[in-house]
PDB file of C-alpha atoms in Angstrom:
ATOM      1  CA  MET A   1       6.959  74.638 -15.122  1.00 54.00           C
ATOM      2  CA  THR A   2       5.768  72.428 -17.997  1.00 53.00           C
ATOM      3  CA  PRO A   3       8.009  69.658 -19.309  1.00 52.00           C
ATOM      4  CA  PRO A   4       9.420  70.279 -22.770  1.00 55.00           C
ATOM      5  CA  GLN A   5       7.420  69.041 -25.660  1.00 55.00           C
ATOM      6  CA  PRO A   6       8.702  66.185 -27.749  1.00 61.00           C
ATOM      7  CA  ARG A   7      10.078  66.991 -31.166  1.00 87.00           C
ATOM      8  CA  PRO A   8       7.817  65.993 -34.061  1.00 91.00           C
ATOM      9  CA  ALA A   9      10.630  63.378 -35.193  1.00 91.00           C
ATOM     10  CA  GLN A  10      10.697  61.949 -31.704  1.00 91.00           C
ATOM     11  CA  GLU A  11       6.967  61.671 -31.600  1.00 91.00           C
ATOM     12  CA  LEU A  12       6.789  59.880 -34.984  1.00 91.00           C
ATOM     13  CA  ALA A  13       9.568  57.560 -33.917  1.00 90.00           C
ATOM     14  CA  ARG A  14       7.480  56.571 -30.845  1.00 88.00           C
ATOM     15  CA  ARG A  15       4.475  56.101 -32.890  1.00 88.00           C
ATOM     16  CA  LEU A  16       6.423  53.796 -35.222  1.00 86.00           C
ATOM     17  CA  LEU A  17       7.411  51.821 -32.255  1.00 85.00           C
ATOM     18  CA  ARG A  18       4.125  51.811 -30.318  1.00 83.00           C
ATOM     19  CA  ASP A  19       3.309  48.163 -31.042  1.00 74.00           C
ATOM     20  CA  ALA A  20       6.754  47.083 -30.257  1.00 71.00           C
ATOM     21  CA  PRO A  21       7.186  46.106 -26.524  1.00 65.00           C
ATOM     22  CA  ALA A  22       9.355  48.476 -24.569  1.00 62.00           C
ATOM     23  CA  GLN A  23       9.799  46.050 -21.735  1.00 64.00           C
ATOM     24  CA  GLY A  24       9.726  42.363 -21.143  1.00 69.00           C
ATOM     25  CA  ASP A  25      11.601  39.725 -23.127  1.00 77.00           C
ATOM     26  CA  PRO A  26      14.611  41.376 -24.629  1.00 79.00           C
ATOM     27  CA  ASP A  27      14.512  39.004 -27.616  1.00 80.00           C
ATOM     28  CA  ALA A  28      10.996  40.002 -28.346  1.00 84.00           C
ATOM     29  CA  VAL A  29      11.839  43.673 -28.077  1.00 82.00           C
ATOM     30  CA  ALA A  30      14.796  43.341 -30.407  1.00 82.00           C
ATOM     31  CA  ALA A  31      12.878  41.360 -32.990  1.00 84.00           C
ATOM     32  CA  ALA A  32       9.913  43.891 -32.840  1.00 86.00           C
ATOM     33  CA  THR A  33      12.106  47.095 -33.181  1.00 83.00           C
ATOM     34  CA  GLU A  34      14.090  45.410 -35.910  1.00 83.00           C
ATOM     35  CA  GLN A  35      10.939  44.836 -37.852  1.00 86.00           C
ATOM     36  CA  VAL A  36       9.985  48.421 -37.635  1.00 88.00           C
ATOM     37  CA  CYS A  37      13.481  49.495 -38.867  1.00 87.00           C
ATOM     38  CA  GLY A  38      13.207  47.029 -41.710  1.00 86.00           C
ATOM     39  CA  ARG A  39       9.746  48.530 -42.661  1.00 88.00           C
ATOM     40  CA  VAL A  40      11.171  52.122 -42.586  1.00 90.00           C
ATOM     41  CA  SER A  41      14.263  51.030 -44.516  1.00 89.00           C
ATOM     42  CA  ALA A  42      12.185  49.308 -47.123  1.00 88.00           C
ATOM     43  CA  ASN A  43       9.807  52.260 -47.424  1.00 90.00           C
ATOM     44  CA  LEU A  44      12.712  54.920 -47.725  1.00 91.00           C
ATOM     45  CA  SER A  45      14.609  52.836 -50.244  1.00 90.00           C
ATOM     46  CA  ARG A  46      11.799  53.180 -52.623  1.00 91.00           C
ATOM     47  CA  TRP A  47      12.386  56.833 -52.638  1.00 91.00           C
ATOM     48  CA  PHE A  48      16.066  57.319 -52.006  1.00 92.00           C
ATOM     49  CA  GLY A  49      17.526  54.115 -53.220  1.00 92.00           C
ATOM     50  CA  ILE A  50      19.416  51.559 -51.283  1.00 90.00           C
ATOM     51  CA  ASP A  51      22.485  53.817 -51.093  1.00 91.00           C
ATOM     52  CA  GLY A  52      20.676  56.767 -49.913  1.00 93.00           C
ATOM     53  CA  THR A  53      18.826  54.815 -47.247  1.00 91.00           C
ATOM     54  CA  ASN A  54      22.024  53.072 -46.141  1.00 91.00           C
ATOM     55  CA  ALA A  55      23.667  56.511 -45.726  1.00 93.00           C
ATOM     56  CA  LEU A  56      20.737  57.905 -43.763  1.00 94.00           C
ATOM     57  CA  PHE A  57      20.521  54.755 -41.395  1.00 93.00           C
ATOM     58  CA  ALA A  58      24.176  54.571 -40.854  1.00 93.00           C
ATOM     59  CA  ARG A  59      24.484  58.334 -40.023  1.00 96.00           C
ATOM     60  CA  ALA A  60      21.449  58.104 -37.722  1.00 96.00           C
ATOM     61  CA  LEU A  61      23.000  55.148 -35.837  1.00 95.00           C
ATOM     62  CA  VAL A  62      26.183  56.977 -35.389  1.00 96.00           C
ATOM     63  CA  ARG A  63      24.220  59.906 -33.801  1.00 96.00           C
ATOM     64  CA  ALA A  64      22.094  57.634 -31.499  1.00 96.00           C
ATOM     65  CA  GLN A  65      25.103  55.661 -30.335  1.00 96.00           C
ATOM     66  CA  THR A  66      26.698  58.591 -28.581  1.00 94.00           C
ATOM     67  CA  ASP A  67      23.760  58.700 -26.078  1.00 95.00           C
ATOM     68  CA  HIS A  68      22.826  55.101 -25.987  1.00 96.00           C
ATOM     69  CA  PRO A  69      25.351  52.347 -24.893  1.00 95.00           C
ATOM     70  CA  ALA A  70      22.909  49.539 -25.873  1.00 93.00           C
ATOM     71  CA  LEU A  71      23.743  50.574 -29.572  1.00 95.00           C
ATOM     72  CA  ALA A  72      27.643  50.420 -29.145  1.00 94.00           C
ATOM     73  CA  ASN A  73      28.037  47.131 -31.008  1.00 93.00           C
ATOM     74  CA  VAL A  74      25.068  47.510 -33.423  1.00 93.00           C
ATOM     75  CA  ARG A  75      25.613  48.169 -37.208  1.00 91.00           C
ATOM     76  CA  TYR A  76      23.248  48.911 -39.868  1.00 88.00           C
ATOM     77  CA  SER A  77      23.266  46.481 -42.666  1.00 81.00           C
ATOM     78  CA  ARG A  78      20.996  46.350 -45.667  1.00 71.00           C
ATOM     79  CA  GLN A  79      22.671  43.280 -46.939  1.00 69.00           C
ATOM     80  CA  SER A  80      21.731  40.855 -44.130  1.00 63.00           C
ATOM     81  CA  THR A  81      18.434  39.474 -43.020  1.00 68.00           C
ATOM     82  CA  VAL A  82      18.312  42.035 -40.182  1.00 74.00           C
ATOM     83  CA  CYS A  83      18.554  45.780 -40.505  1.00 83.00           C
ATOM     84  CA  LEU A  84      20.417  46.369 -37.232  1.00 88.00           C
ATOM     85  CA  GLU A  85      23.078  43.628 -36.639  1.00 89.00           C
ATOM     86  CA  GLY A  86      23.957  43.197 -33.040  1.00 89.00           C
ATOM     87  CA  LEU A  87      20.673  44.512 -31.666  1.00 89.00           C
ATOM     88  CA  ALA A  88      19.476  40.977 -30.642  1.00 87.00           C
ATOM     89  CA  GLU A  89      22.824  40.414 -28.900  1.00 90.00           C
ATOM     90  CA  SER A  90      22.630  43.776 -27.133  1.00 91.00           C
ATOM     91  CA  ALA A  91      19.053  43.288 -25.849  1.00 88.00           C
ATOM     92  CA  PRO A  92      19.933  40.632 -23.088  1.00 90.00           C
ATOM     93  CA  ILE A  93      22.991  42.650 -21.976  1.00 92.00           C
ATOM     94  CA  HIS A  94      21.558  46.132 -21.826  1.00 93.00           C
ATOM     95  CA  GLY A  95      17.756  45.376 -21.352  1.00 88.00           C
ATOM     96  CA  ALA A  96      14.765  45.596 -23.525  1.00 85.00           C
ATOM     97  CA  GLU A  97      14.005  49.228 -22.393  1.00 88.00           C
ATOM     98  CA  ALA A  98      17.465  50.463 -23.295  1.00 91.00           C
ATOM     99  CA  VAL A  99      17.312  48.731 -26.662  1.00 89.00           C
ATOM    100  CA  ALA A 100      13.801  50.182 -27.416  1.00 89.00           C
ATOM    101  CA  ASP A 101      15.133  53.630 -26.442  1.00 92.00           C
ATOM    102  CA  GLY A 102      18.127  53.279 -28.564  1.00 94.00           C
ATOM    103  CA  VAL A 103      15.935  52.386 -31.640  1.00 92.00           C
ATOM    104  CA  ALA A 104      13.722  55.110 -30.996  1.00 93.00           C
ATOM    105  CA  ALA A 105      16.768  57.465 -30.968  1.00 96.00           C
ATOM    106  CA  ILE A 106      17.858  55.977 -34.340  1.00 95.00           C
ATOM    107  CA  LEU A 107      14.483  56.645 -35.966  1.00 94.00           C
ATOM    108  CA  THR A 108      14.370  60.175 -34.418  1.00 96.00           C
ATOM    109  CA  ALA A 109      17.867  60.967 -35.796  1.00 96.00           C
ATOM    110  CA  LEU A 110      16.917  59.395 -39.221  1.00 95.00           C
ATOM    111  CA  ILE A 111      13.841  61.640 -39.432  1.00 95.00           C
ATOM    112  CA  GLU A 112      15.751  64.675 -38.485  1.00 96.00           C
ATOM    113  CA  LEU A 113      18.504  64.015 -40.948  1.00 95.00           C
ATOM    114  CA  LEU A 114      15.914  63.532 -43.642  1.00 94.00           C
ATOM    115  CA  GLY A 115      14.052  66.605 -42.600  1.00 94.00           C
ATOM    116  CA  ARG A 116      17.331  68.738 -42.967  1.00 94.00           C
ATOM    117  CA  LEU A 117      17.655  67.405 -46.623  1.00 93.00           C
ATOM    118  CA  ILE A 118      13.994  67.553 -47.877  1.00 93.00           C
ATOM    119  CA  GLY A 119      12.150  69.545 -45.229  1.00 93.00           C
ATOM    120  CA  GLN A 120      10.482  68.342 -41.997  1.00 93.00           C
ATOM    121  CA  ASP A 121       6.965  68.049 -43.343  1.00 93.00           C
ATOM    122  CA  ILE A 122       7.870  65.953 -46.272  1.00 93.00           C
ATOM    123  CA  ALA A 123      10.240  63.808 -44.101  1.00 93.00           C
ATOM    124  CA  LEU A 124       7.654  63.133 -41.546  1.00 93.00           C
ATOM    125  CA  ARG A 125       5.132  62.139 -44.241  1.00 93.00           C
ATOM    126  CA  LEU A 126       7.442  59.778 -46.001  1.00 91.00           C
ATOM    127  CA  VAL A 127       8.432  58.013 -42.780  1.00 92.00           C
ATOM    128  CA  GLU A 128       4.841  57.970 -41.588  1.00 90.00           C
ATOM    129  CA  HIS A 129       4.013  55.849 -44.750  1.00 87.00           C
ATOM    130  CA  SER A 130       5.846  53.037 -42.910  1.00 81.00           C
ATOM    131  CA  LEU A 131       2.963  52.837 -40.471  1.00 76.00           C
ATOM    132  CA  GLN A 132       0.621  51.843 -43.227  1.00 75.00           C
ATOM    133  CA  ALA A 133      -0.006  48.183 -43.807  1.00 47.00           C
ATOM    134  CA  ASP A 134       1.018  48.030 -47.449  1.00 44.00           C
ATOM    135  CA  ALA A 135       4.434  49.538 -46.469  1.00 45.00           C
ATOM    136  CA  ALA A 136       5.172  46.411 -44.492  1.00 45.00           C
ATOM    137  CA  ALA A 137       6.067  44.516 -47.711  1.00 49.00           C
ATOM    138  CA  ASP A 138       9.879  44.366 -47.913  1.00 44.00           C
ATOM    139  CA  ALA A 139      11.317  46.289 -50.982  1.00 44.00           C
ATOM    140  CA  ARG A 140      14.103  43.658 -51.041  1.00 42.00           C
ATOM    141  CA  GLU A 141      11.576  40.970 -51.851  1.00 47.00           C
ATOM    142  CA  THR A 142       9.427  43.020 -54.238  1.00 45.00           C
ATOM    143  CA  GLY A 143      12.243  44.716 -56.042  1.00 47.00           C
ATOM    144  CA  GLU A 144      10.381  47.972 -55.913  1.00 47.00           C
ATOM    145  CA  GLU A 145      13.360  50.045 -54.407  1.00 45.00           C
ATOM    146  CA  ASN A 146      14.973  52.782 -56.409  1.00 46.00           C
ATOM    147  CA  GLN A 147      18.140  51.230 -57.659  1.00 47.00           C
ATOM    148  CA  GLN A 148      19.745  54.674 -58.520  1.00 44.00           C
TER     149      GLN A 148
END
């Protein structure tokens, strides 16, 4: 029997995190995964505004928290310097791999939620733009986010 195929959203989430270490120093894992979430958040806020992006990330986090105890005390915050507050504190307690899996689950849920709103193909393409080098510029600094 063949193992189940990963969902497209799950595959993209793993690609987004491919350069982030999944093991090793918990602080390094938390910082790298936080950077990915920040890039995705900045990219999506250009299209959906700050409030829309906040709603998507907050809902995705709630969905991921049900299966990932490492995310229990994590909160999404666009207002702070980090996108996922509490992630760095959770990493030493739960381990680097659990935190990386939790962030992958957040990104997967985010992509799936977005896919339900605008269609899977468009959602995948929009989030995939976060992989590009020019998407690394934070919209909070450039002021390019959609304020509506």
